[in-house]
Amino acid sequence: MDADYDAIIIGAGHNGLVAAVVLASSGWKVLVVEANDSPGGALLSGEVTLPGYVHDLFATNLNLFLGSRFFTEYSGQLAERGFTYRTSSFPYANAFPDRRWLGVSTNLEDTLERLRRHHPDDAKGWSELYELFQRVSKALFTLYGSPIPSLDLLRSFALAARSLGKQGMLELFQLLSSSPRELVDTYLVTEEAKVLIASWGLHLDFGPDVSGGAVFPFLEAFSDMQVGMSVAEGGASRLVSALCSLITDKGGEILLGAEARRVIVKDGRAAGIELVDGRILLADKAVIANVAPTALVGGLVDPEELPGQLLGELRRYRYGPATMMIHLALSDPVPWAGGDELGKFAYVHLAPYLDDLARTYADALAGRLPREPLLVVGQTSAVDPSRAPGDAQVLWIQVRALPSKIRSDPEGQLDGYEWDNAAEAFADRVLKKLESHAPGITDIVQDREVLSPSDLERYNRNLVGGDSITGSMHLRQNFVFRPSPRLSRYKTPIDNLFIVGAGTWPGAGLNAASGYLAAHSLVMREKLIGTSKHLSKYLSFARRG
Ligand SMILES: Cc1cc2nc3c(=O)[nH]c(=O)nc-3n(C[C@H](O)[C@H](O)[C@H](O)COP(=O)(O)OP(=O)(O)OC[C@H]3O[C@@H](n4cnc5c(N)ncnc54)[C@H](O)[C@@H]3O)c2cc1C
């Protein structure tokens, strides 16, 4: 039977869409199938509270995407298709119970001055950390953008070793193995300054005491200080629409409301997919699955087709704590106790301190609702005022490090509840915490939308148990172990079947990396095969001649 497509991509998460763009740009006939009625996966915006109030339902901070190789190549074409973004030069702050706060802006001197007023030694430690960032960030970002394992990686490692020298490499390895607490304790003195960096750890699943957890918060804290924080103008879905237009303009197709039931494998080679409605779609060059790693063994692929050891590894793949989203439509800006200036920051973390983060993280793993949940208060309207009419605002509140399943509740009211029944009551507690930092905020809430961990998974099956990062990012599941050394470089043991997405290297976030790297390597492989065919034709012709 003739194939319908060169490549079929399962899942229109941003990595699936990015892979489709790269392949279609090289002339491949691609089809993306998406189970939902809208593309984008965890990148989606909508008027979920009141008309005219545009909320980013899940991801909002586009810094990783804007720093990606994919964006460097396609920014012009995305802009032509309506994608623009807004950048805040006040990326993040932390607020504390006594009305104090600390904030980081792109103006280094202002940031240092704020820290100096707080404690001169914090300003000194911050400068030293920034110097460390300037020394090692190039090597780390190159690692982040390279396939693992690869020659590219070895080359950049050798370059890093040459430019950093022995001392610099030791410093880099020490950083790579540190926990967030070890890093901040080394350089900073006050609890307020320490949590300014450590809060970022919980955006993945790096509680303060997780070894190897320091690098992400360190890079995020200082790269945001360099570049600010960006969101899509008019809503995250504008970026998704631009990606989809790029695909269709290049001859690709996108099928929505189309769930892939299984990958069809013939003679050890992926030949296409079957949809849940029974339709069979064939592809002769690649099937790329933008799915959670466990989906491969959860029915998408016949277990008979996979080696036993890989099955075991995938079944042992661990998901991290859950996330909950609360979207507020506000009639006015947030009445921060710490003053109006706090209203300028794209994110305000409310933890309050490092020990609270550690307790919250341990509680999440043990199934306990936290006493002090970490709130990431995203002031989207401060970055992109077009999201709500007049002085009104949309507020994006992410509650990180929650238990996927609630076993116990310190207040004794929600013990053993399912998230579907507990979400609204827990959201009330979250708003109470916010009210203590912003007295009067509950009076200006015009509407709210609460998305519990179960809602997250219902919307996107890759967010298993409400885990926003599709699998723990701890060292045992990072680098070549994400999701398994047997699936490195996005290949599977089945010919022509590839896996991309947050569950593969370099992991979660809008980094556009796995989709880009996998598609790029397919294009390169085809070019190589084409060149060697030409060469052998030429050689046999030359021999005959
Ligand atoms: C609440 C939340 C907030 C976040 N905030 C940020 C942020 O601000 N910045 C940031 O960089 N990152 C953020 N992240 C992380 C980031 O959004 C994700 O890591 C990223 O979107 C994952 O992209 P992906 O390509 O792996 O696919 P996903 O976004 O997971 O999408 C996968 C798609 O595949 C579809 N699919 C799966 N199986 C099938 C099937 N069998 N058939 C058809 N379709 C299928 C799903 O329906 C889904 O649409 C956040 C995540 C969440 C959940």
Short mmCIF file of C-alpha atoms in Angstrom, two decimals, residues 44-521:
data_model
loop_
_atom_site.label_atom_id
_atom_site.label_comp_id
_atom_site.label_asym_id
_atom_site.label_seq_id
_atom_site.Cartn_x
_atom_site.Cartn_y
_atom_site.Cartn_z
CA LEU A 44 -2.86 27.57 24.87
CA SER A 45 -4.74 30.79 25.62
CA GLY A 46 -8.41 31.57 25.84
CA GLU A 47 -11.13 33.70 27.40
CA VAL A 48 -11.78 31.27 30.24
CA THR A 49 -13.14 33.84 32.71
CA LEU A 50 -14.88 36.83 31.12
CA PRO A 51 -15.17 37.89 27.47
CA GLY A 52 -12.22 40.10 26.52
CA TYR A 53 -9.92 38.62 29.20
CA VAL A 54 -7.29 36.46 27.49
CA HIS A 55 -5.52 34.01 29.80
CA ASP A 56 -2.54 31.76 29.04
CA LEU A 57 -4.07 28.58 30.44
CA PHE A 58 -0.79 26.73 31.05
CA ALA A 59 2.64 27.93 29.87
CA THR A 60 3.18 31.66 29.57
CA ASN A 61 6.90 32.52 29.87
CA LEU A 62 8.38 32.26 26.35
CA ASN A 63 12.03 32.85 27.24
CA LEU A 64 13.14 29.31 26.40
CA PHE A 65 11.32 29.39 23.07
CA LEU A 66 12.77 32.76 22.11
CA GLY A 67 16.25 31.51 22.95
CA SER A 68 15.90 28.32 20.90
CA ARG A 69 17.69 27.37 17.68
CA PHE A 70 14.26 26.89 16.12
CA PHE A 71 13.25 30.47 16.85
CA THR A 72 16.57 31.79 15.55
CA GLU A 73 15.79 30.10 12.22
CA TYR A 74 12.06 30.75 11.94
CA SER A 75 11.44 34.04 13.78
CA GLY A 76 10.88 35.96 10.53
CA GLN A 77 8.37 33.44 9.20
CA LEU A 78 6.53 33.35 12.54
CA ALA A 79 6.36 37.14 12.62
CA GLU A 80 4.91 37.15 9.08
CA ARG A 81 2.17 34.89 10.44
CA GLY A 82 1.20 37.23 13.26
CA PHE A 83 3.40 36.14 16.17
CA THR A 84 4.70 39.01 18.27
CA TYR A 85 5.74 39.09 21.90
CA ARG A 86 6.04 41.55 24.74
CA THR A 87 8.99 41.65 27.11
CA SER A 88 9.06 42.90 30.67
CA SER A 89 12.31 44.27 32.01
CA PHE A 90 11.06 43.34 35.49
CA PRO A 91 11.11 39.54 35.23
CA TYR A 92 10.62 38.35 38.80
CA ALA A 93 10.36 39.15 42.48
CA ASN A 94 9.62 37.42 45.77
CA ALA A 95 7.29 38.95 48.35
CA PHE A 96 7.50 38.24 52.08
CA PRO A 97 4.99 38.35 54.94
CA ASP A 98 6.31 41.58 56.45
CA ARG A 99 5.56 43.59 53.25
CA ARG A 100 9.19 43.36 52.23
CA TRP A 101 10.06 42.17 48.78
CA LEU A 102 13.07 41.68 46.56
CA GLY A 103 12.94 42.00 42.81
CA VAL A 104 15.22 41.40 39.86
CA SER A 105 15.18 43.67 36.83
CA THR A 106 17.27 43.76 33.69
CA ASN A 107 19.06 46.80 35.06
CA LEU A 108 21.91 45.14 36.99
CA GLU A 109 22.73 48.24 39.03
CA ASP A 110 19.08 48.62 40.16
CA THR A 111 18.95 44.94 41.11
CA LEU A 112 22.19 45.20 43.05
CA GLU A 113 21.03 48.39 44.76
CA ARG A 114 17.81 46.68 45.92
CA LEU A 115 19.90 43.77 47.26
CA ARG A 116 22.42 46.15 48.86
CA ARG A 117 19.66 47.96 50.72
CA HIS A 118 18.48 44.56 51.93
CA HIS A 119 21.96 43.34 52.93
CA PRO A 120 25.31 44.42 51.43
CA ASP A 121 26.63 40.83 51.49
CA ASP A 122 23.70 39.66 49.34
CA ALA A 123 24.62 42.25 46.69
CA LYS A 124 28.21 41.00 46.82
CA GLY A 125 27.13 37.33 46.56
CA TRP A 126 24.73 38.14 43.72
CA SER A 127 27.55 39.81 41.75
CA GLU A 128 29.75 36.76 42.27
CA LEU A 129 26.97 34.45 41.09
CA TYR A 130 26.44 36.63 38.04
CA GLU A 131 30.17 36.41 37.26
CA LEU A 132 29.90 32.62 37.55
CA PHE A 133 26.91 32.75 35.18
CA GLN A 134 28.93 34.74 32.67
CA ARG A 135 31.75 32.19 32.84
CA VAL A 136 29.73 28.98 32.51
CA SER A 137 26.40 29.81 30.86
CA LYS A 138 27.67 29.50 27.27
CA ALA A 139 28.82 25.92 27.92
CA LEU A 140 25.58 25.07 29.70
CA PHE A 141 23.29 26.54 27.02
CA THR A 142 25.25 24.70 24.31
CA LEU A 143 24.78 21.46 26.22
CA TYR A 144 21.06 22.25 26.53
CA GLY A 145 20.69 22.76 22.77
CA SER A 146 22.63 19.65 21.65
CA PRO A 147 21.43 16.10 21.16
CA ILE A 148 22.78 13.65 23.72
CA PRO A 149 25.02 11.81 22.99
CA SER A 150 26.48 13.57 19.96
CA LEU A 151 29.65 14.81 18.34
CA ASP A 152 28.26 18.34 18.67
CA LEU A 153 28.19 17.83 22.38
CA LEU A 154 31.74 16.50 22.56
CA ARG A 155 32.92 19.40 20.44
CA SER A 156 31.24 22.00 22.64
CA PHE A 157 32.53 20.24 25.73
CA ALA A 158 36.09 20.42 24.38
CA LEU A 159 35.60 24.12 23.56
CA ALA A 160 34.23 24.75 27.04
CA ALA A 161 37.19 22.94 28.62
CA ARG A 162 39.58 25.07 26.60
CA SER A 163 37.95 28.38 27.47
CA LEU A 164 37.17 27.59 31.12
CA GLY A 165 40.42 25.88 32.02
CA LYS A 166 40.82 23.29 34.78
CA GLN A 167 39.55 25.55 37.56
CA GLY A 168 36.53 26.62 35.53
CA MET A 169 35.61 23.04 34.66
CA LEU A 170 35.79 22.06 38.33
CA GLU A 171 33.53 24.99 39.15
CA LEU A 172 31.12 23.83 36.44
CA PHE A 173 31.00 20.24 37.76
CA GLN A 174 30.47 21.49 41.28
CA LEU A 175 27.57 23.59 40.09
CA LEU A 176 26.10 20.66 38.13
CA SER A 177 26.11 18.46 41.22
CA SER A 178 24.88 21.04 43.77
CA SER A 179 21.43 21.32 45.25
CA PRO A 180 19.70 24.72 45.10
CA ARG A 181 20.26 25.18 48.84
CA GLU A 182 23.99 24.37 48.57
CA LEU A 183 24.37 26.96 45.82
CA VAL A 184 22.51 29.80 47.52
CA ASP A 185 24.01 29.07 50.94
CA THR A 186 27.48 29.43 49.41
CA TYR A 187 26.92 32.90 48.01
CA LEU A 188 24.03 34.62 49.79
CA VAL A 189 23.34 35.45 53.43
CA THR A 190 19.67 36.31 53.93
CA GLU A 191 16.71 33.96 53.56
CA GLU A 192 15.03 36.51 51.27
CA ALA A 193 17.88 36.61 48.77
CA LYS A 194 18.30 32.83 48.84
CA VAL A 195 14.69 32.11 47.99
CA LEU A 196 14.83 34.58 45.08
CA ILE A 197 16.87 31.94 43.24
CA ALA A 198 15.66 28.74 44.90
CA SER A 199 11.97 29.39 44.05
CA TRP A 200 12.84 28.71 40.42
CA GLY A 201 13.83 25.15 41.34
CA LEU A 202 10.22 24.24 41.95
CA HIS A 203 9.30 25.29 38.40
CA LEU A 204 10.80 21.91 37.58
CA ASP A 205 10.88 19.44 40.47
CA PHE A 206 14.00 20.63 42.22
CA GLY A 207 13.16 21.01 45.87
CA PRO A 208 15.91 22.94 47.72
CA ASP A 209 17.75 19.76 48.73
CA VAL A 210 17.76 17.84 45.45
CA SER A 211 21.31 17.16 44.23
CA GLY A 212 21.88 18.43 40.73
CA GLY A 213 18.96 20.82 41.17
CA ALA A 214 20.97 24.07 41.31
CA VAL A 215 21.68 24.52 37.61
CA PHE A 216 18.17 25.20 36.41
CA PRO A 217 17.24 27.88 38.99
CA PHE A 218 20.70 29.44 38.57
CA LEU A 219 20.37 29.70 34.77
CA GLU A 220 16.77 30.88 34.90
CA ALA A 221 17.46 33.52 37.57
CA PHE A 222 20.39 35.08 35.74
CA SER A 223 19.25 34.67 32.15
CA ASP A 224 15.95 36.35 33.08
CA MET A 225 17.98 39.15 34.64
CA GLN A 226 19.75 39.53 31.29
CA VAL A 227 16.77 39.31 28.94
CA GLY A 228 13.67 40.03 31.03
CA MET A 229 10.56 37.89 30.60
CA SER A 230 8.40 37.57 27.50
CA VAL A 231 4.86 36.46 26.76
CA ALA A 232 3.01 36.17 23.44
CA GLU A 233 1.21 39.38 22.58
CA GLY A 234 -2.52 38.69 22.59
CA GLY A 235 -2.14 35.18 24.08
CA ALA A 236 -0.06 32.02 23.82
CA SER A 237 -2.33 30.63 21.11
CA ARG A 238 -1.09 33.33 18.73
CA LEU A 239 2.24 31.51 18.69
CA VAL A 240 0.47 28.18 18.12
CA SER A 241 -1.55 29.66 15.23
CA ALA A 242 1.62 30.99 13.64
CA LEU A 243 3.27 27.55 13.94
CA CYS A 244 0.19 25.88 12.42
CA SER A 245 0.08 28.38 9.52
CA LEU A 246 3.74 27.69 8.85
CA ILE A 247 2.97 23.98 8.57
CA THR A 248 -0.06 24.34 6.31
CA ASP A 249 1.62 27.02 4.15
CA LYS A 250 4.38 24.50 3.49
CA GLY A 251 1.84 21.85 2.42
CA GLY A 252 1.47 20.05 5.77
CA GLU A 253 -1.83 18.99 7.32
CA ILE A 254 -3.15 19.14 10.88
CA LEU A 255 -5.97 16.87 11.99
CA LEU A 256 -7.67 17.96 15.23
CA GLY A 257 -9.88 15.75 17.41
CA ALA A 258 -7.84 12.81 16.13
CA GLU A 259 -6.40 10.55 18.80
CA ALA A 260 -3.79 8.00 17.75
CA ARG A 261 -4.66 4.61 19.22
CA ARG A 262 -1.57 2.69 18.06
CA VAL A 263 1.50 2.82 15.94
CA ILE A 264 1.38 0.28 13.10
CA VAL A 265 4.60 -1.70 13.00
CA LYS A 266 5.52 -3.97 10.07
CA ASP A 267 8.72 -6.01 10.07
CA GLY A 268 10.19 -3.95 12.90
CA ARG A 269 9.45 -0.67 11.14
CA ALA A 270 6.81 1.99 11.92
CA ALA A 271 4.51 2.21 8.91
CA GLY A 272 1.80 4.55 10.19
CA ILE A 273 -0.87 4.92 12.84
CA GLU A 274 -4.40 3.87 13.61
CA LEU A 275 -6.74 6.52 15.02
CA VAL A 276 -9.34 5.68 17.67
CA ASP A 277 -12.05 6.04 15.02
CA GLY A 278 -10.37 3.22 13.09
CA ARG A 279 -8.81 5.32 10.35
CA ILE A 280 -5.43 4.05 9.16
CA LEU A 281 -2.84 6.62 8.07
CA LEU A 282 0.46 5.55 6.59
CA ALA A 283 3.86 7.26 6.52
CA ASP A 284 6.94 5.85 4.88
CA LYS A 285 9.74 7.88 6.45
CA ALA A 286 8.83 8.57 10.08
CA VAL A 287 6.26 8.44 12.84
CA ILE A 288 7.15 10.97 15.53
CA ALA A 289 5.35 10.64 18.85
CA ASN A 290 5.07 13.83 20.93
CA VAL A 291 3.83 11.79 23.87
CA ALA A 292 4.72 11.02 27.48
CA PRO A 293 7.32 8.22 27.57
CA THR A 294 4.97 5.87 29.44
CA ALA A 295 2.40 6.21 26.61
CA LEU A 296 4.72 4.13 24.45
CA VAL A 297 4.15 1.19 26.79
CA GLY A 298 0.60 2.24 27.66
CA GLY A 299 -0.90 0.93 24.43
CA LEU A 300 0.56 3.10 21.67
CA VAL A 301 3.11 0.43 20.78
CA ASP A 302 2.59 -3.32 21.00
CA PRO A 303 4.88 -4.43 23.89
CA GLU A 304 6.00 -7.38 21.73
CA GLU A 305 7.79 -4.87 19.52
CA LEU A 306 9.93 -3.45 22.34
CA PRO A 307 12.88 -5.08 24.12
CA GLY A 308 12.10 -6.26 27.65
CA GLN A 309 14.68 -4.01 29.30
CA LEU A 310 13.23 -0.91 27.68
CA LEU A 311 9.72 -1.92 28.77
CA GLY A 312 11.00 -2.17 32.33
CA GLU A 313 12.76 1.19 32.17
CA LEU A 314 9.71 2.95 30.78
CA ARG A 315 7.43 1.37 33.36
CA ARG A 316 9.76 2.69 36.07
CA TYR A 317 9.74 6.23 34.60
CA ARG A 318 8.69 8.60 37.42
CA TYR A 319 6.43 11.63 37.27
CA GLY A 320 6.97 14.62 39.55
CA PRO A 321 4.60 16.50 41.86
CA ALA A 322 1.46 18.11 40.47
CA THR A 323 0.56 21.67 39.50
CA MET A 324 -2.66 23.60 39.74
CA MET A 325 -3.64 26.74 37.84
CA ILE A 326 -5.93 29.54 39.02
CA HIS A 327 -6.87 32.23 36.52
CA LEU A 328 -8.33 35.47 37.82
CA ALA A 329 -10.07 38.31 36.04
CA LEU A 330 -9.39 41.43 38.15
CA SER A 331 -11.09 44.79 37.85
CA ASP A 332 -7.85 46.55 38.95
CA PRO A 333 -4.16 45.87 39.43
CA VAL A 334 -3.09 43.68 42.38
CA PRO A 335 -3.11 45.77 45.61
CA TRP A 336 0.30 44.53 46.84
CA ALA A 337 1.00 45.26 50.51
CA GLY A 338 4.60 45.90 49.49
CA GLY A 339 3.56 48.79 47.21
CA ASP A 340 2.67 49.45 43.58
CA GLU A 341 6.19 48.81 42.29
CA LEU A 342 5.69 45.09 42.83
CA GLY A 343 2.91 45.27 40.25
CA LYS A 344 5.52 45.73 37.51
CA PHE A 345 7.08 42.27 37.88
CA ALA A 346 6.11 39.51 35.47
CA TYR A 347 6.28 36.82 38.19
CA VAL A 348 5.99 37.27 41.95
CA HIS A 349 6.89 34.15 43.94
CA LEU A 350 5.17 33.69 47.28
CA ALA A 351 6.78 30.87 49.23
CA PRO A 352 7.90 32.56 51.57
CA TYR A 353 11.27 31.00 52.54
CA LEU A 354 13.64 28.18 51.59
CA ASP A 355 12.51 25.92 54.44
CA ASP A 356 8.89 26.36 53.34
CA LEU A 357 9.87 25.22 49.84
CA ALA A 358 11.63 22.17 51.31
CA ARG A 359 8.59 21.28 53.45
CA THR A 360 6.18 21.85 50.55
CA TYR A 361 8.23 19.61 48.30
CA ALA A 362 8.42 16.83 50.92
CA ASP A 363 4.67 17.19 51.57
CA ALA A 364 3.90 16.83 47.86
CA LEU A 365 5.88 13.60 47.63
CA ALA A 366 4.14 12.25 50.73
CA GLY A 367 0.65 13.12 49.43
CA ARG A 368 0.09 15.97 51.91
CA LEU A 369 -1.42 19.28 50.88
CA PRO A 370 1.16 21.95 51.76
CA ARG A 371 0.66 24.52 54.53
CA GLU A 372 2.61 27.09 52.53
CA PRO A 373 2.05 26.28 48.85
CA LEU A 374 4.49 27.98 46.49
CA LEU A 375 2.52 30.48 44.42
CA VAL A 376 3.86 31.81 41.17
CA VAL A 377 1.80 34.91 40.57
CA GLY A 378 2.05 35.78 36.90
CA GLN A 379 1.08 39.38 36.25
CA THR A 380 0.47 38.77 32.56
CA SER A 381 -1.29 42.11 32.07
CA ALA A 382 1.78 43.94 33.35
CA VAL A 383 3.76 42.42 30.46
CA ASP A 384 1.01 42.50 27.83
CA PRO A 385 -1.70 45.07 28.64
CA SER A 386 -3.74 43.90 25.63
CA ARG A 387 -4.99 40.88 27.61
CA ALA A 388 -7.84 42.70 29.40
CA PRO A 389 -9.93 45.83 28.83
CA GLY A 390 -8.95 49.21 30.42
CA ASP A 391 -7.40 48.95 33.90
CA ALA A 392 -8.63 45.38 34.28
CA GLN A 393 -6.06 42.59 34.53
CA VAL A 394 -5.66 38.88 34.05
CA LEU A 395 -3.71 37.08 36.75
CA TRP A 396 -2.04 33.68 36.19
CA ILE A 397 -1.46 31.81 39.42
CA GLN A 398 0.46 28.61 39.37
CA VAL A 399 0.52 26.48 42.52
CA ARG A 400 3.59 24.28 42.32
CA ALA A 401 4.61 21.10 44.16
CA LEU A 402 1.26 19.64 45.04
CA PRO A 403 0.50 15.97 45.64
CA SER A 404 -0.93 14.19 42.60
CA LYS A 405 -3.19 12.29 44.95
CA ILE A 406 -4.30 13.90 48.19
CA ARG A 407 -3.73 11.64 51.17
CA SER A 408 -3.87 14.18 53.95
CA ASP A 409 -4.55 17.81 54.60
CA PRO A 410 -2.98 19.81 57.47
CA GLU A 411 -6.36 21.50 58.00
CA GLY A 412 -8.06 18.11 58.18
CA GLN A 413 -10.85 19.04 55.76
CA LEU A 414 -9.72 17.47 52.49
CA ASP A 415 -8.11 14.22 53.72
CA GLY A 416 -8.21 11.64 50.94
CA TYR A 417 -10.28 13.87 48.63
CA GLU A 418 -10.03 13.56 44.86
CA TRP A 419 -8.77 16.75 43.19
CA ASP A 420 -12.10 17.08 41.36
CA ASN A 421 -13.80 17.65 44.73
CA ALA A 422 -10.97 19.46 46.50
CA ALA A 423 -9.91 21.99 43.85
CA GLU A 424 -12.27 24.88 44.64
CA ALA A 425 -11.74 24.62 48.43
CA PHE A 426 -7.98 24.52 47.95
CA ALA A 427 -8.17 27.48 45.55
CA ASP A 428 -9.91 29.44 48.35
CA ARG A 429 -6.89 28.76 50.57
CA VAL A 430 -4.55 29.90 47.84
CA LEU A 431 -6.49 33.15 47.51
CA LYS A 432 -6.35 33.59 51.29
CA LYS A 433 -2.56 33.38 51.08
CA LEU A 434 -2.58 35.87 48.22
CA GLU A 435 -4.90 38.17 50.24
CA SER A 436 -2.32 38.24 53.06
CA HIS A 437 0.18 39.72 50.58
CA ALA A 438 -2.33 41.82 48.68
CA PRO A 439 -5.10 42.90 51.08
CA GLY A 440 -8.35 43.54 49.21
CA ILE A 441 -7.57 41.38 46.19
CA THR A 442 -10.58 39.12 46.74
CA ASP A 443 -12.86 42.18 46.40
CA ILE A 444 -11.56 42.90 42.90
CA VAL A 445 -11.84 39.34 41.57
CA GLN A 446 -14.54 39.44 38.92
CA ASP A 447 -14.29 35.80 37.93
CA ARG A 448 -12.01 32.82 38.33
CA GLU A 449 -11.18 29.56 36.60
CA VAL A 450 -9.54 26.78 38.59
CA LEU A 451 -7.66 23.99 36.80
CA SER A 452 -6.75 21.18 39.17
CA PRO A 453 -4.02 18.59 38.52
CA SER A 454 -6.76 16.24 37.25
CA ASP A 455 -8.01 18.94 34.85
CA LEU A 456 -4.47 19.35 33.54
CA GLU A 457 -4.18 15.64 32.79
CA ARG A 458 -7.69 15.48 31.34
CA TYR A 459 -6.80 18.26 28.94
CA ASN A 460 -3.36 16.91 28.03
CA ARG A 461 -2.57 13.25 28.70
CA ASN A 462 1.16 14.09 28.68
CA LEU A 463 0.68 15.89 32.03
CA VAL A 464 0.44 12.62 33.92
CA GLY A 465 -1.00 13.12 37.42
CA GLY A 466 -0.98 16.87 36.78
CA ASP A 467 2.82 16.88 36.46
CA SER A 468 3.47 19.97 34.37
CA ILE A 469 6.91 18.75 33.30
CA THR A 470 5.99 15.24 32.07
CA GLY A 471 8.38 13.40 34.36
CA SER A 472 10.82 14.22 37.12
CA MET A 473 13.93 16.07 35.95
CA HIS A 474 16.20 14.69 38.69
CA LEU A 475 19.61 13.43 37.57
CA ARG A 476 18.40 9.82 37.25
CA GLN A 477 15.95 10.96 34.57
CA ASN A 478 17.94 13.72 32.95
CA PHE A 479 20.54 13.99 30.19
CA VAL A 480 21.01 10.59 28.48
CA PHE A 481 18.55 9.02 30.95
CA ARG A 482 15.61 11.06 29.65
CA PRO A 483 13.59 8.95 29.19
CA SER A 484 16.04 6.04 28.77
CA PRO A 485 19.52 5.56 27.27
CA ARG A 486 17.81 3.13 24.86
CA LEU A 487 15.80 6.03 23.43
CA SER A 488 18.58 8.56 23.18
CA ARG A 489 18.62 10.94 20.23
CA TYR A 490 14.84 10.45 19.98
CA LYS A 491 15.18 7.03 18.30
CA THR A 492 13.32 3.94 19.42
CA PRO A 493 14.20 0.30 18.75
CA ILE A 494 11.50 0.38 16.06
CA ASP A 495 12.81 1.74 12.77
CA ASN A 496 11.23 5.05 11.74
CA LEU A 497 9.57 5.55 15.15
CA PHE A 498 10.80 8.53 17.14
CA ILE A 499 9.77 10.11 20.42
CA VAL A 500 9.99 13.83 21.25
CA GLY A 501 8.52 16.16 23.88
CA ALA A 502 9.03 17.14 27.49
CA GLY A 503 9.77 13.54 28.50
CA THR A 504 12.86 13.51 26.27
CA TRP A 505 16.12 15.48 26.48
CA PRO A 506 16.39 18.41 27.28
CA GLY A 507 13.09 18.04 29.07
CA ALA A 508 10.20 20.29 29.96
CA GLY A 509 9.66 23.87 28.96
CA LEU A 510 8.96 25.68 25.75
CA ASN A 511 12.47 24.99 24.49
CA ALA A 512 11.38 23.70 21.04
CA ALA A 513 14.45 21.48 21.31
CA SER A 514 13.49 17.81 20.93
CA GLY A 515 11.11 18.48 18.01
CA TYR A 516 13.75 20.56 16.26
CA LEU A 517 16.68 18.19 16.91
CA ALA A 518 14.77 15.03 15.92
CA ALA A 519 13.42 16.55 12.69
CA HIS A 520 16.75 18.13 11.88
CA SER A 521 18.52 14.77 12.21
#
